[in-house]
């Protein structure tokens, strides 16, 4: 077992987190959240998505949010683009990276992006080709790698199948996502191993929702495989609008605390990260959904 000495964290809070909010979140608040995340040392921030505003109204302000960010050198601002229309719409915002997103489960693919897995690959292929021709890195996300809200358990073979298709169209990095947070460490390791049949260790990341409280354990299981890139969401924001009942990603605060406690570097200042999580939670009129943030905030208060 060789644990990585450094981990790259992509904070997906502004996108995965805020896409699921019932209340309208002003663009100015999203922009301020991005500023606070970069002030805390985040070098990778998933800002928004160029999807249909009829499907996900919260992301309708995508261009406004991208335009409002004071970009720091060395920070990568990524956006989701499900099709060529979304990719073209994103161009004026100059994203540093784009993300195409598919699902290991057929039903989830239909519910989330209104097409089959095979059709999704046909839609992604020209997006990937156009992005790569423009010198833009492309990440792929695979939803429902252990469980689907409609189909139940998902076999690792389904993950391997989708990863192979993604690789085949030129996707450079694959995210292994437990969309509904039902995974446990060995199942997640099997899903990750299926992705690793097609992508190298430096080309995979874990994206674990924490619905059942397993996300840190699942992260540790992947660290033990040598995986060193993970998505997380500040204050544990989020969920997917097409996965009812699923809660947010593992809180970035919790992930950073665990990694630093293990002597694994992230480049992130935990105190400033807690500030960012407190900021957005206050805006949403709730407490951060992070055990670490709760502990540190109560320590500060006393
Ligand atoms: P569709 O209806 O099949 O698309 O939706 P269409 O090509 O048939 O077009 C229909 C209408 O949508 C047209 O408008 C298009 O202009 C418009 P109308 O003529 O009816 O006025 N349209 C668009 N508008 C803006 N941007 C676009 C776009 N494309 C078409 N890019 C589509 C297909 C993918 C667009 C739709 O299903 C959609 O937007 N889905 C949203 C899915 C989504 O954002 N889900 C949440 C993110 S994924 C996630 O959270 C999981 C992840 O975190 C990993 C994990 O945890 O699993 C990544
Ligand atoms: Mg997600």
Short mmCIF file of C-alpha atoms and ligand atoms in Angstrom, two decimals:
data_model
loop_
_atom_site.label_atom_id
_atom_site.label_comp_id
_atom_site.label_asym_id
_atom_site.label_seq_id
_atom_site.Cartn_x
_atom_site.Cartn_y
_atom_site.Cartn_z
CA UNK A 1 0.00 0.00 0.00
CA UNK A 2 1.54 3.30 -1.14
CA UNK A 3 -0.48 6.32 -0.21
CA UNK A 4 0.00 9.42 -2.34
CA UNK A 5 1.89 12.27 -0.67
CA UNK A 6 -0.18 14.93 -2.39
CA UNK A 7 -3.83 15.08 -3.40
CA UNK A 8 -5.52 17.34 -5.92
CA UNK A 9 -8.99 18.41 -4.92
CA UNK A 10 -11.52 19.83 -7.36
CA UNK A 11 -14.14 21.82 -5.48
CA UNK A 12 -17.40 21.18 -7.30
CA UNK A 13 -19.53 23.13 -4.82
CA UNK A 14 -20.43 26.04 -7.11
CA UNK A 15 -21.70 23.57 -9.72
CA UNK A 16 -22.69 20.23 -8.17
CA UNK A 17 -23.59 21.96 -4.93
CA UNK A 18 -25.62 24.90 -6.09
CA UNK A 19 -27.32 23.18 -9.06
CA UNK A 20 -29.59 21.45 -6.58
CA UNK A 21 -30.75 24.46 -4.55
CA UNK A 22 -34.47 25.15 -4.55
CA UNK A 23 -33.99 28.83 -3.76
CA UNK A 24 -32.47 31.17 -6.31
CA UNK A 25 -28.80 31.83 -5.57
CA UNK A 26 -27.69 35.17 -7.02
CA UNK A 27 -24.77 35.10 -9.45
CA UNK A 28 -22.92 37.52 -7.16
CA UNK A 29 -23.02 34.95 -4.35
CA UNK A 30 -21.70 32.22 -6.63
CA UNK A 31 -18.90 34.50 -7.77
CA UNK A 32 -18.01 35.36 -4.16
CA UNK A 33 -17.96 31.65 -3.32
CA UNK A 34 -15.47 31.01 -6.13
CA UNK A 35 -13.34 33.90 -4.87
CA UNK A 36 -13.33 32.49 -1.35
CA UNK A 37 -12.45 29.01 -2.59
CA UNK A 38 -9.48 30.30 -4.54
CA UNK A 39 -8.44 32.39 -1.55
CA UNK A 40 -8.38 29.15 0.45
CA UNK A 41 -5.94 27.67 -2.05
CA UNK A 42 -8.20 25.67 -4.32
CA UNK A 43 -6.53 25.34 -7.72
CA UNK A 44 -9.41 23.52 -9.40
CA UNK A 45 -12.95 24.81 -9.22
CA UNK A 46 -15.95 23.44 -11.10
CA UNK A 47 -17.83 26.66 -11.59
CA UNK A 48 -21.03 25.97 -13.52
CA UNK A 49 -22.64 24.00 -16.31
CA UNK A 50 -23.82 24.90 -19.80
CA UNK A 51 -26.93 22.75 -19.71
CA UNK A 52 -30.54 23.49 -20.58
CA UNK A 53 -31.97 26.16 -18.24
CA UNK A 54 -35.28 24.31 -18.49
CA UNK A 55 -33.67 21.25 -16.97
CA UNK A 56 -31.46 22.97 -14.39
CA UNK A 57 -32.61 26.57 -13.83
CA UNK A 58 -29.95 27.18 -11.17
CA UNK A 59 -27.19 27.11 -13.79
CA UNK A 60 -28.91 29.54 -16.17
CA UNK A 61 -26.52 32.29 -15.04
CA UNK A 62 -23.49 30.28 -16.25
CA UNK A 63 -22.00 33.00 -18.50
CA UNK A 64 -22.62 35.74 -15.94
CA UNK A 65 -20.86 33.76 -13.21
CA UNK A 66 -17.89 32.91 -15.41
CA UNK A 67 -17.58 36.56 -16.50
CA UNK A 68 -17.68 37.82 -12.91
CA UNK A 69 -14.74 35.80 -11.58
CA UNK A 70 -11.41 37.53 -10.98
CA UNK A 71 -9.29 34.74 -12.32
CA UNK A 72 -6.11 33.83 -10.54
CA UNK A 73 -3.20 32.41 -12.52
CA UNK A 74 -2.73 28.73 -11.82
CA UNK A 75 -6.40 28.12 -11.05
CA UNK A 76 -8.36 25.91 -13.42
CA UNK A 77 -12.01 26.87 -13.87
CA UNK A 78 -14.04 24.01 -15.34
CA UNK A 79 -17.59 23.78 -16.67
CA UNK A 80 -19.95 20.98 -17.66
CA UNK A 81 -20.93 20.74 -21.34
CA UNK A 82 -23.37 17.92 -22.23
CA UNK A 83 -23.47 18.56 -25.98
CA UNK A 84 -22.09 20.72 -28.77
CA UNK A 85 -24.65 23.44 -28.01
CA UNK A 86 -23.38 23.67 -24.43
CA UNK A 87 -19.77 23.60 -25.56
CA UNK A 88 -20.33 26.42 -28.07
CA UNK A 89 -22.20 28.43 -25.43
CA UNK A 90 -19.28 27.99 -23.02
CA UNK A 91 -16.63 29.24 -25.45
CA UNK A 92 -17.06 32.96 -24.71
CA UNK A 93 -16.49 32.19 -21.01
CA UNK A 94 -13.08 30.67 -21.77
CA UNK A 95 -13.26 27.66 -19.44
CA UNK A 96 -9.90 26.02 -18.70
CA UNK A 97 -11.40 22.56 -18.88
CA UNK A 98 -14.71 21.05 -19.92
CA UNK A 99 -16.54 18.08 -18.52
CA UNK A 100 -18.78 15.69 -20.43
CA UNK A 101 -20.95 13.56 -18.20
CA UNK A 102 -22.42 10.15 -18.82
CA UNK A 103 -23.82 7.37 -16.67
CA UNK A 104 -23.02 3.72 -16.10
CA UNK A 105 -26.76 3.08 -15.82
CA UNK A 106 -29.08 3.39 -18.85
CA UNK A 107 -32.03 4.75 -16.92
CA UNK A 108 -29.97 7.42 -15.20
CA UNK A 109 -28.55 8.47 -18.56
CA UNK A 110 -32.10 8.88 -19.88
CA UNK A 111 -33.31 10.81 -16.84
CA UNK A 112 -30.27 13.04 -16.53
CA UNK A 113 -29.37 13.87 -20.11
CA UNK A 114 -32.36 12.54 -22.05
CA UNK A 115 -30.51 9.97 -24.13
CA UNK A 116 -29.08 6.46 -23.97
CA UNK A 117 -25.46 5.74 -23.08
CA UNK A 118 -24.68 5.05 -26.74
CA UNK A 119 -26.36 8.29 -27.84
CA UNK A 120 -24.51 10.23 -25.15
CA UNK A 121 -21.20 9.06 -26.55
CA UNK A 122 -22.30 10.20 -30.03
CA UNK A 123 -23.10 13.61 -28.55
CA UNK A 124 -19.87 13.83 -26.58
CA UNK A 125 -17.58 12.83 -29.44
CA UNK A 126 -17.77 16.13 -31.36
CA UNK A 127 -17.53 18.08 -28.09
CA UNK A 128 -14.35 16.26 -27.14
CA UNK A 129 -12.93 16.67 -30.65
CA UNK A 130 -13.67 20.41 -30.69
CA UNK A 131 -12.24 20.95 -27.21
CA UNK A 132 -9.08 19.02 -27.95
CA UNK A 133 -8.64 20.86 -31.25
CA UNK A 134 -8.82 24.08 -29.20
CA UNK A 135 -6.19 22.72 -26.80
CA UNK A 136 -8.67 22.41 -23.96
CA UNK A 137 -8.43 19.49 -21.52
CA UNK A 138 -11.49 17.25 -21.30
CA UNK A 139 -12.70 15.40 -18.26
CA UNK A 140 -15.41 12.76 -18.38
CA UNK A 141 -17.69 12.03 -15.45
CA UNK A 142 -19.34 8.65 -14.98
CA UNK A 143 -22.43 8.71 -12.79
CA UNK A 144 -23.93 5.81 -10.85
CA UNK A 145 -20.79 3.68 -10.76
CA UNK A 146 -22.05 1.54 -7.86
CA UNK A 147 -25.74 2.27 -7.64
CA UNK A 148 -28.53 3.93 -9.59
CA UNK A 149 -31.66 5.49 -8.10
CA UNK A 150 -33.74 3.72 -10.78
CA UNK A 151 -31.91 0.43 -11.44
CA UNK A 152 -30.33 -0.37 -8.07
CA UNK A 153 -26.90 -1.98 -7.96
CA UNK A 154 -24.58 -1.28 -10.91
CA UNK A 155 -21.94 -3.87 -11.86
CA UNK A 156 -18.29 -2.86 -12.35
CA UNK A 157 -18.55 -4.19 -15.92
CA UNK A 158 -20.92 -1.31 -16.71
CA UNK A 159 -18.31 1.11 -15.44
CA UNK A 160 -15.58 -0.52 -17.51
CA UNK A 161 -17.82 -0.39 -20.57
CA UNK A 162 -18.50 3.34 -20.23
CA UNK A 163 -14.87 4.12 -19.36
CA UNK A 164 -13.80 2.33 -22.56
CA UNK A 165 -16.27 4.36 -24.63
CA UNK A 166 -15.08 7.60 -23.03
CA UNK A 167 -11.46 6.69 -23.71
CA UNK A 168 -12.36 5.83 -27.29
CA UNK A 169 -13.62 9.34 -28.04
CA UNK A 170 -10.55 11.04 -26.57
CA UNK A 171 -11.62 11.89 -23.02
CA UNK A 172 -8.37 12.45 -21.09
CA UNK A 173 -9.48 11.99 -17.51
CA UNK A 174 -12.35 10.05 -15.99
CA UNK A 175 -14.27 10.79 -12.80
CA UNK A 176 -15.72 7.81 -11.00
CA UNK A 177 -18.89 9.11 -9.39
CA UNK A 178 -21.05 7.57 -6.72
CA UNK A 179 -23.94 9.89 -7.51
CA UNK A 180 -26.25 8.72 -4.75
CA UNK A 181 -23.63 7.91 -2.15
CA UNK A 182 -24.58 4.26 -1.70
CA UNK A 183 -21.08 2.88 -2.26
CA UNK A 184 -18.95 1.20 0.36
CA UNK A 185 -15.15 0.83 0.13
CA UNK A 186 -14.82 -2.52 -1.64
CA UNK A 187 -17.56 -1.75 -4.16
CA UNK A 188 -15.98 1.61 -4.90
CA UNK A 189 -12.59 -0.04 -5.31
CA UNK A 190 -14.10 -2.42 -7.88
CA UNK A 191 -15.65 0.48 -9.79
CA UNK A 192 -12.35 2.36 -9.69
CA UNK A 193 -10.48 -0.74 -10.86
CA UNK A 194 -12.88 -0.98 -13.83
CA UNK A 195 -12.05 2.62 -14.78
CA UNK A 196 -8.34 1.87 -14.38
CA UNK A 197 -8.62 -0.77 -17.10
CA UNK A 198 -8.88 2.13 -19.55
CA UNK A 199 -7.27 5.11 -17.81
CA UNK A 200 -3.97 5.52 -15.97
CA UNK A 201 -3.65 6.23 -12.27
CA UNK A 202 -2.96 9.89 -13.08
CA UNK A 203 -6.12 10.09 -15.19
CA UNK A 204 -8.79 9.06 -12.70
CA UNK A 205 -10.56 10.77 -9.84
CA UNK A 206 -13.13 9.88 -7.23
CA UNK A 207 -16.39 11.81 -6.85
CA UNK A 208 -18.26 10.59 -3.83
CA UNK A 209 -21.58 11.84 -2.58
CA UNK A 210 -21.99 11.32 1.14
CA UNK A 211 -25.64 10.30 1.39
CA UNK A 212 -24.89 7.23 3.53
CA UNK A 213 -21.84 8.68 5.27
CA UNK A 214 -19.39 6.52 3.33
CA UNK A 215 -17.57 9.12 1.26
CA UNK A 216 -14.44 9.45 3.43
CA UNK A 217 -14.12 5.68 3.76
CA UNK A 218 -14.52 5.37 -0.01
CA UNK A 219 -11.88 8.04 -0.52
CA UNK A 220 -9.46 6.20 1.75
CA UNK A 221 -10.11 2.99 -0.16
CA UNK A 222 -9.13 4.77 -3.38
CA UNK A 223 -6.09 6.45 -1.80
CA UNK A 224 -4.92 2.93 -0.98
CA UNK A 225 -5.10 2.16 -4.71
CA UNK A 226 -2.88 5.17 -5.39
CA UNK A 227 -5.67 7.45 -6.64
CA UNK A 228 -4.73 11.04 -5.83
CA UNK A 229 -7.47 13.19 -7.36
CA UNK A 230 -10.87 13.76 -5.78
CA UNK A 231 -13.88 16.02 -6.13
CA UNK A 232 -15.44 17.51 -3.04
CA UNK A 233 -17.96 20.20 -2.26
CA UNK A 234 -17.39 22.98 0.24
CA UNK A 235 -19.83 22.76 3.17
CA UNK A 236 -21.04 19.45 1.69
CA UNK A 237 -23.31 21.33 -0.69
CA UNK A 238 -25.37 19.61 -3.26
CA UNK A 239 -26.84 16.65 -4.94
CA UNK A 240 -28.09 15.91 -8.42
CA UNK A 241 -31.56 17.11 -9.44
CA UNK A 242 -32.11 13.76 -11.19
CA UNK A 243 -31.13 11.65 -8.17
CA UNK A 244 -33.85 12.34 -5.61
CA UNK A 245 -32.78 12.11 -1.98
CA UNK A 246 -29.08 12.05 -2.78
CA UNK A 247 -27.16 14.57 -0.70
CA UNK A 248 -24.02 16.53 -1.44
CA UNK A 249 -20.48 15.46 -2.14
CA UNK A 250 -18.12 14.80 0.70
CA UNK A 251 -17.44 18.17 2.34
CA UNK A 252 -14.14 19.61 1.18
CA UNK A 253 -13.41 20.59 4.80
CA UNK A 254 -13.77 16.96 5.94
CA UNK A 255 -11.60 15.67 3.11
CA UNK A 256 -8.86 18.24 3.74
CA UNK A 257 -8.85 17.51 7.48
CA UNK A 258 -8.49 13.79 6.85
CA UNK A 259 -5.73 14.22 4.28
CA UNK A 260 -3.72 16.69 6.35
CA UNK A 261 -4.09 14.43 9.36
CA UNK A 262 -2.54 11.64 7.27
CA UNK A 263 0.36 13.90 6.25
CA UNK A 264 -0.97 14.23 2.69
CA UNK A 265 -0.58 17.73 1.22
CA UNK A 266 -3.42 19.55 -0.56
CA UNK A 267 -2.21 23.15 -0.74
CA UNK A 268 -5.46 24.20 0.92
CA UNK A 269 -5.74 26.40 4.00
CA UNK A 270 -8.38 24.66 6.11
CA UNK A 271 -9.27 27.78 8.11
CA UNK A 272 -9.96 29.82 5.02
CA UNK A 273 -11.87 26.91 3.52
CA UNK A 274 -14.08 26.85 6.61
CA UNK A 275 -14.66 30.59 6.04
CA UNK A 276 -15.77 29.87 2.48
CA UNK A 277 -18.14 27.14 3.69
CA UNK A 278 -19.54 29.40 6.40
CA UNK A 279 -20.08 32.16 3.84
CA UNK A 280 -22.15 30.04 1.45
CA UNK A 281 -24.03 28.30 4.27
CA UNK A 282 -25.03 31.67 5.73
CA UNK A 283 -26.23 32.77 2.31
CA UNK A 284 -28.33 29.61 2.10
CA UNK A 285 -29.52 30.08 5.69
CA UNK A 286 -28.20 26.82 7.04
CA UNK A 287 -25.18 25.38 8.83
CA UNK A 288 -22.32 23.78 6.86
CA UNK A 289 -22.93 20.10 6.22
CA UNK A 290 -19.43 19.25 7.41
CA UNK A 291 -18.41 17.70 10.70
CA UNK A 292 -15.01 19.38 10.53
CA UNK A 293 -16.49 22.82 9.82
CA UNK A 294 -18.95 22.37 12.68
CA UNK A 295 -16.15 21.44 15.07
CA UNK A 296 -13.85 24.25 14.01
CA UNK A 297 -16.62 26.87 14.05
CA UNK A 298 -17.69 25.90 17.55
CA UNK A 299 -14.05 25.99 18.66
CA UNK A 300 -13.78 29.51 17.23
CA UNK A 301 -16.96 30.58 19.02
CA UNK A 302 -15.74 29.42 22.44
P1 LIG B 1 -32.69 17.56 -24.77
O1 LIG B 1 -34.05 18.10 -24.48
O2 LIG B 1 -32.57 16.12 -25.15
O3 LIG B 1 -31.92 18.48 -25.82
O4 LIG B 1 -31.80 17.83 -23.46
P2 LIG B 1 -32.28 18.85 -27.30
O5 LIG B 1 -30.97 18.90 -28.03
O6 LIG B 1 -33.38 17.98 -27.83
O7 LIG B 1 -32.83 20.37 -27.18
C1 LIG B 1 -34.06 20.66 -26.54
C2 LIG B 1 -34.03 22.08 -26.00
O8 LIG B 1 -32.96 22.24 -25.07
C3 LIG B 1 -33.82 23.14 -27.08
O9 LIG B 1 -34.47 24.32 -26.62
C4 LIG B 1 -32.33 23.39 -27.01
O10 LIG B 1 -31.98 24.68 -27.46
C5 LIG B 1 -32.07 23.26 -25.51
P3 LIG B 1 -35.96 24.71 -27.12
O11 LIG B 1 -35.86 24.71 -28.61
O12 LIG B 1 -36.87 23.63 -26.57
O13 LIG B 1 -36.17 26.04 -26.46
N1 LIG B 1 -30.68 22.85 -25.21
C6 LIG B 1 -29.82 23.57 -24.49
N2 LIG B 1 -29.93 24.77 -23.87
C7 LIG B 1 -28.85 25.22 -23.23
N3 LIG B 1 -27.67 24.55 -23.13
C8 LIG B 1 -27.53 23.37 -23.73
C9 LIG B 1 -28.63 22.84 -24.45
N4 LIG B 1 -28.83 21.70 -25.15
C10 LIG B 1 -30.07 21.73 -25.61
N5 LIG B 1 -26.39 22.70 -23.63
C11 LIG B 1 -29.75 18.13 -22.31
C12 LIG B 1 -30.48 17.36 -23.39
C13 LIG B 1 -28.44 17.40 -22.01
C14 LIG B 1 -29.48 19.54 -22.79
C15 LIG B 1 -30.66 18.18 -21.05
O14 LIG B 1 -31.04 16.88 -20.73
C16 LIG B 1 -29.99 18.82 -19.87
O15 LIG B 1 -29.66 19.99 -19.87
N6 LIG B 1 -29.79 18.05 -18.76
C17 LIG B 1 -29.20 18.60 -17.56
C18 LIG B 1 -28.47 17.55 -16.86
C19 LIG B 1 -27.73 18.10 -15.68
O16 LIG B 1 -27.23 19.21 -15.70
N7 LIG B 1 -27.65 17.29 -14.60
C20 LIG B 1 -26.88 17.64 -13.46
C21 LIG B 1 -25.41 17.57 -13.74
S1 LIG B 1 -24.78 15.92 -13.81
C22 LIG B 1 -24.40 15.54 -12.18
O17 LIG B 1 -24.71 16.28 -11.30
C23 LIG B 1 -23.61 14.30 -11.92
C24 LIG B 1 -22.14 14.57 -11.61
O18 LIG B 1 -21.99 15.41 -10.50
C25 LIG B 1 -21.44 13.26 -11.32
C26 LIG B 1 -22.22 12.44 -10.29
O19 LIG B 1 -22.31 12.81 -9.13
O20 LIG B 1 -22.77 11.45 -10.76
C27 LIG B 1 -21.43 15.21 -12.80
MG1 LIG B 2 -22.15 14.77 -8.42
#
